[in-house]
Amino acid sequence: MSHPHPELTSPPKLARGALRVYGLGGLGEVGRNMTVFEYDGKLLVVDCGVLFPEDHQPGVDLILPDFGPIADRLDDIVALVLTHGHEDHIGAVPYLLRLRPDIPLLGSQLTLALIEAKLKEHRIKPYTMGVREGQKEQLGPFECEFIAVNHSIPDALAVAIRTGAGLVLHTGDFKMDQLPLDDRITDLNAFARLGDEGVDLFCVDSTNAEVPGFTAPERDIGPVLEQLFGRAEKRIIVASFASHVHRVQQVLNAADAHGRKVALVGRSMVRNMGIAADLGYLQVPKNILIDLKQVDDLPEDRVVLMCTGSQGEPMAALSRMANRDHRIAIDRGDTVILASSLIPGNENSVFRVVNGLARLGATIVHQQSAKIHVSGHASAGELLYCYNILKPRNVMPVHGEIRHLLANAELAVKTGVPRNRVPIAENGVVIDLVDGEANIVGAVPVGYVYVDGSSVGEITEADLKDRRILGEEGFISIFVAVDSVTGKVVSGPEFNARGFIGEGEDRFATVKKRVENALNEASTGPVDTYQLQQIVRRTVGTWVSQAHRRRPMIVPVVVTA
């Protein structure tokens, strides 16, 4: 992975009494958040999430943090602290626990319930410890104090980490909504108390650092949904993240107010909302939920479908509806509400779904056309408040693309943090906190780890490049048999192509002769089939580039006869 310090080499041995911090994911990207803290020979891990693939990563299901730098130190991990229950913070936990199943997991009640349900599907029984805001736990040489923060999922926590090297505050994902649906605000009193104690390193959410002002309160969404529900003439389909309890709560409230029944669609949506309701985080109006099978028995103006797929995921319910591959058939007059933000990189997938739904006659409402989503992350004004309350000695922006990290760094500098105390680190960059100063000291090698079906880490960038070529340019295979003694062509060349278009019935007539001539000219010594394959590849590649301006995958097969 690239970072702003390409000249960095392996970090030195950690000095006695120093704290080391590095990200295995989540720095320079939005997703797969995972930060490692090392002190006195022990490791504390904060979050372990996934990143969802983009269009240029065909066939990939998930992208994991790179566990390579800690693979030989799994026994040194004292705990894995989970700040909240979103997939980009807990989704990779099963893959880490495959390597060491007894790593203790710490998190709030809802976070642990969500990860335990996920681990059950992976047939892993974890060791968990539920924690609440205000609670302190000694984990090896790390004392962790948990602090309530507000986010787009209930029960989110920041974590203050105390070691002999100083005090670190990691916010996780947070915002400062003063009117949250669950009345659980970010604990600024605790932030101020930590500021008085002295925060040596502040690891702070950067996602909205470029956005001026303050993030709008979640309560603003309710009236907008009420209006949309009041205007809708037929079915309403709302798409959101499967863990966005607050958004589902507002949909349930709006549906109840307008006499509609709600069916949850999508396995993860049904599972997560069942957990949230059982634990009391989701207040379900009486008799409002129905099974998907009951939808067809109700009038269309009395139905709401709450489904997954707001990011254009191919197998999610909304995408399948857009492709007419779902039992729910979108019809003219249906209203589709995409009640979430666009994760960077998902724009093409989302608008492909939007266009598919519009083609079927649905009315589409999304963030650009109505205020049906507010962010779960602190904007610049809130971050400035935090810097002024905490007055941290050092700041490490986390959670965001490089532009978000840089924007967050500028905010810290404006509030008086010295620029040389605000290291910008992407994945793998190592920061040591020594005598109150945080400095970049090196980098560990990290990359993308792809989950493709049942394989983990077996797909490489070269494989993805081949897939892209096959998908965009097609392939041409050439079979040739040569004499085992003379090397002269005795059969072929025979061409087979898929996804490559040429002119005429015998579109390869010209290049067939070129290949035969090139092989016969090369047959002056002992037969080397690998060398002859390269000649075929170059000859066909030159022809197809000149004649068709294409670059298909070329697969030559040369055998001796």
PDB file of C-alpha atoms in Angstrom, residues 50-150:
ATOM      1  CA  VAL A  50     -14.071  -5.166   6.314  1.00  0.00           C
ATOM      2  CA  LEU A  51     -13.966  -3.060   3.170  1.00  0.00           C
ATOM      3  CA  PHE A  52     -16.467  -3.730   0.413  1.00  0.00           C
ATOM      4  CA  PRO A  53     -15.088  -4.234  -3.127  1.00  0.00           C
ATOM      5  CA  GLU A  54     -15.339  -1.698  -5.924  1.00  0.00           C
ATOM      6  CA  ASP A  55     -16.018  -2.246  -9.630  1.00  0.00           C
ATOM      7  CA  HIS A  56     -12.314  -2.772 -10.389  1.00  0.00           C
ATOM      8  CA  GLN A  57     -12.201  -5.770  -8.023  1.00  0.00           C
ATOM      9  CA  PRO A  58     -14.470  -8.256  -9.845  1.00  0.00           C
ATOM     10  CA  GLY A  59     -15.486 -11.426  -8.049  1.00  0.00           C
ATOM     11  CA  VAL A  60     -14.270 -10.234  -4.646  1.00  0.00           C
ATOM     12  CA  ASP A  61     -16.739 -10.585  -1.758  1.00  0.00           C
ATOM     13  CA  LEU A  62     -14.895  -8.738   1.011  1.00  0.00           C
ATOM     14  CA  ILE A  63     -11.533  -7.103   1.659  1.00  0.00           C
ATOM     15  CA  LEU A  64      -9.879  -7.753   5.030  1.00  0.00           C
ATOM     16  CA  PRO A  65      -7.170  -5.938   6.972  1.00  0.00           C
ATOM     17  CA  ASP A  66      -3.744  -7.454   6.456  1.00  0.00           C
ATOM     18  CA  PHE A  67      -3.009  -9.561   9.544  1.00  0.00           C
ATOM     19  CA  GLY A  68       0.516 -10.265   8.260  1.00  0.00           C
ATOM     20  CA  PRO A  69       2.425  -7.930  10.627  1.00  0.00           C
ATOM     21  CA  ILE A  70       0.854  -9.585  13.696  1.00  0.00           C
ATOM     22  CA  ALA A  71       0.459 -13.145  12.337  1.00  0.00           C
ATOM     23  CA  ASP A  72       3.427 -14.437  14.366  1.00  0.00           C
ATOM     24  CA  ARG A  73       2.377 -12.483  17.482  1.00  0.00           C
ATOM     25  CA  LEU A  74      -1.212 -13.610  17.936  1.00  0.00           C
ATOM     26  CA  ASP A  75      -0.438 -14.924  21.436  1.00  0.00           C
ATOM     27  CA  ASP A  76       0.669 -11.402  22.421  1.00  0.00           C
ATOM     28  CA  ILE A  77      -2.810  -9.955  21.758  1.00  0.00           C
ATOM     29  CA  VAL A  78      -4.420  -9.208  25.127  1.00  0.00           C
ATOM     30  CA  ALA A  79      -7.810  -8.187  23.682  1.00  0.00           C
ATOM     31  CA  LEU A  80      -9.759  -6.934  20.683  1.00  0.00           C
ATOM     32  CA  VAL A  81     -11.803  -3.828  21.559  1.00  0.00           C
ATOM     33  CA  LEU A  82     -14.802  -3.177  19.282  1.00  0.00           C
ATOM     34  CA  THR A  83     -16.000   0.436  19.278  1.00  0.00           C
ATOM     35  CA  HIS A  84     -19.380  -0.279  17.619  1.00  0.00           C
ATOM     36  CA  GLY A  85     -21.252  -2.795  15.487  1.00  0.00           C
ATOM     37  CA  HIS A  86     -20.844  -1.586  11.906  1.00  0.00           C
ATOM     38  CA  GLU A  87     -19.375  -4.023   9.371  1.00  0.00           C
ATOM     39  CA  ASP A  88     -16.376  -1.798   8.663  1.00  0.00           C
ATOM     40  CA  HIS A  89     -15.424  -2.266  12.333  1.00  0.00           C
ATOM     41  CA  ILE A  90     -16.478  -5.850  13.162  1.00  0.00           C
ATOM     42  CA  GLY A  91     -16.810  -7.661   9.809  1.00  0.00           C
ATOM     43  CA  ALA A  92     -13.310  -9.190   9.807  1.00  0.00           C
ATOM     44  CA  VAL A  93     -13.436 -10.508  13.384  1.00  0.00           C
ATOM     45  CA  PRO A  94     -14.327 -14.075  12.260  1.00  0.00           C
ATOM     46  CA  TYR A  95     -11.240 -14.187  10.049  1.00  0.00           C
ATOM     47  CA  LEU A  96      -8.960 -13.038  12.876  1.00  0.00           C
ATOM     48  CA  LEU A  97     -10.504 -15.533  15.288  1.00  0.00           C
ATOM     49  CA  ARG A  98      -9.872 -18.324  12.800  1.00  0.00           C
ATOM     50  CA  LEU A  99      -6.191 -17.691  13.539  1.00  0.00           C
ATOM     51  CA  ARG A 100      -6.682 -17.544  17.316  1.00  0.00           C
ATOM     52  CA  PRO A 101     -10.230 -18.271  18.549  1.00  0.00           C
ATOM     53  CA  ASP A 102      -9.688 -17.269  22.204  1.00  0.00           C
ATOM     54  CA  ILE A 103      -8.815 -13.597  21.668  1.00  0.00           C
ATOM     55  CA  PRO A 104     -11.027 -11.762  24.212  1.00  0.00           C
ATOM     56  CA  LEU A 105     -13.599  -9.476  22.567  1.00  0.00           C
ATOM     57  CA  LEU A 106     -14.686  -6.337  24.420  1.00  0.00           C
ATOM     58  CA  GLY A 107     -17.586  -4.154  23.375  1.00  0.00           C
ATOM     59  CA  SER A 108     -20.983  -2.805  24.345  1.00  0.00           C
ATOM     60  CA  GLN A 109     -24.070  -4.990  24.623  1.00  0.00           C
ATOM     61  CA  LEU A 110     -25.405  -4.402  21.103  1.00  0.00           C
ATOM     62  CA  THR A 111     -21.949  -4.609  19.485  1.00  0.00           C
ATOM     63  CA  LEU A 112     -21.234  -7.980  21.085  1.00  0.00           C
ATOM     64  CA  ALA A 113     -24.693  -9.291  20.209  1.00  0.00           C
ATOM     65  CA  LEU A 114     -24.129  -8.434  16.550  1.00  0.00           C
ATOM     66  CA  ILE A 115     -20.672  -9.999  16.412  1.00  0.00           C
ATOM     67  CA  GLU A 116     -21.789 -13.108  18.315  1.00  0.00           C
ATOM     68  CA  ALA A 117     -24.540 -13.679  15.737  1.00  0.00           C
ATOM     69  CA  LYS A 118     -21.981 -13.325  12.956  1.00  0.00           C
ATOM     70  CA  LEU A 119     -19.518 -15.661  14.656  1.00  0.00           C
ATOM     71  CA  LYS A 120     -22.261 -18.240  15.163  1.00  0.00           C
ATOM     72  CA  GLU A 121     -22.598 -18.443  11.372  1.00  0.00           C
ATOM     73  CA  HIS A 122     -18.841 -19.107  11.234  1.00  0.00           C
ATOM     74  CA  ARG A 123     -19.191 -21.723  14.005  1.00  0.00           C
ATOM     75  CA  ILE A 124     -16.888 -19.807  16.329  1.00  0.00           C
ATOM     76  CA  LYS A 125     -17.768 -19.412  20.017  1.00  0.00           C
ATOM     77  CA  PRO A 126     -15.888 -16.334  21.234  1.00  0.00           C
ATOM     78  CA  TYR A 127     -14.770 -15.196  24.655  1.00  0.00           C
ATOM     79  CA  THR A 128     -16.571 -11.880  25.190  1.00  0.00           C
ATOM     80  CA  MET A 129     -16.683  -9.216  27.877  1.00  0.00           C
ATOM     81  CA  GLY A 130     -19.463  -6.641  27.817  1.00  0.00           C
ATOM     82  CA  VAL A 131     -18.466  -3.117  28.810  1.00  0.00           C
ATOM     83  CA  ARG A 132     -20.356   0.123  29.383  1.00  0.00           C
ATOM     84  CA  GLU A 133     -19.451   3.786  29.337  1.00  0.00           C
ATOM     85  CA  GLY A 134     -17.493   4.754  32.465  1.00  0.00           C
ATOM     86  CA  GLN A 135     -16.139   1.230  32.898  1.00  0.00           C
ATOM     87  CA  LYS A 136     -12.393   0.557  33.188  1.00  0.00           C
ATOM     88  CA  GLU A 137     -10.648  -2.724  32.411  1.00  0.00           C
ATOM     89  CA  GLN A 138      -6.998  -3.689  32.834  1.00  0.00           C
ATOM     90  CA  LEU A 139      -5.928  -5.663  29.760  1.00  0.00           C
ATOM     91  CA  GLY A 140      -2.314  -6.689  30.241  1.00  0.00           C
ATOM     92  CA  PRO A 141      -0.295  -3.456  30.356  1.00  0.00           C
ATOM     93  CA  PHE A 142      -3.224  -1.467  28.898  1.00  0.00           C
ATOM     94  CA  GLU A 143      -5.871   0.163  31.071  1.00  0.00           C
ATOM     95  CA  CYS A 144      -8.928   0.849  28.927  1.00  0.00           C
ATOM     96  CA  GLU A 145     -11.667   3.274  29.893  1.00  0.00           C
ATOM     97  CA  PHE A 146     -14.837   3.308  27.797  1.00  0.00           C
ATOM     98  CA  ILE A 147     -16.670   6.516  26.927  1.00  0.00           C
ATOM     99  CA  ALA A 148     -20.130   7.003  25.405  1.00  0.00           C
ATOM    100  CA  VAL A 149     -20.136   8.519  21.922  1.00  0.00           C
ATOM    101  CA  ASN A 150     -23.015   9.140  19.558  1.00  0.00           C
TER     102      ASN A 150
END
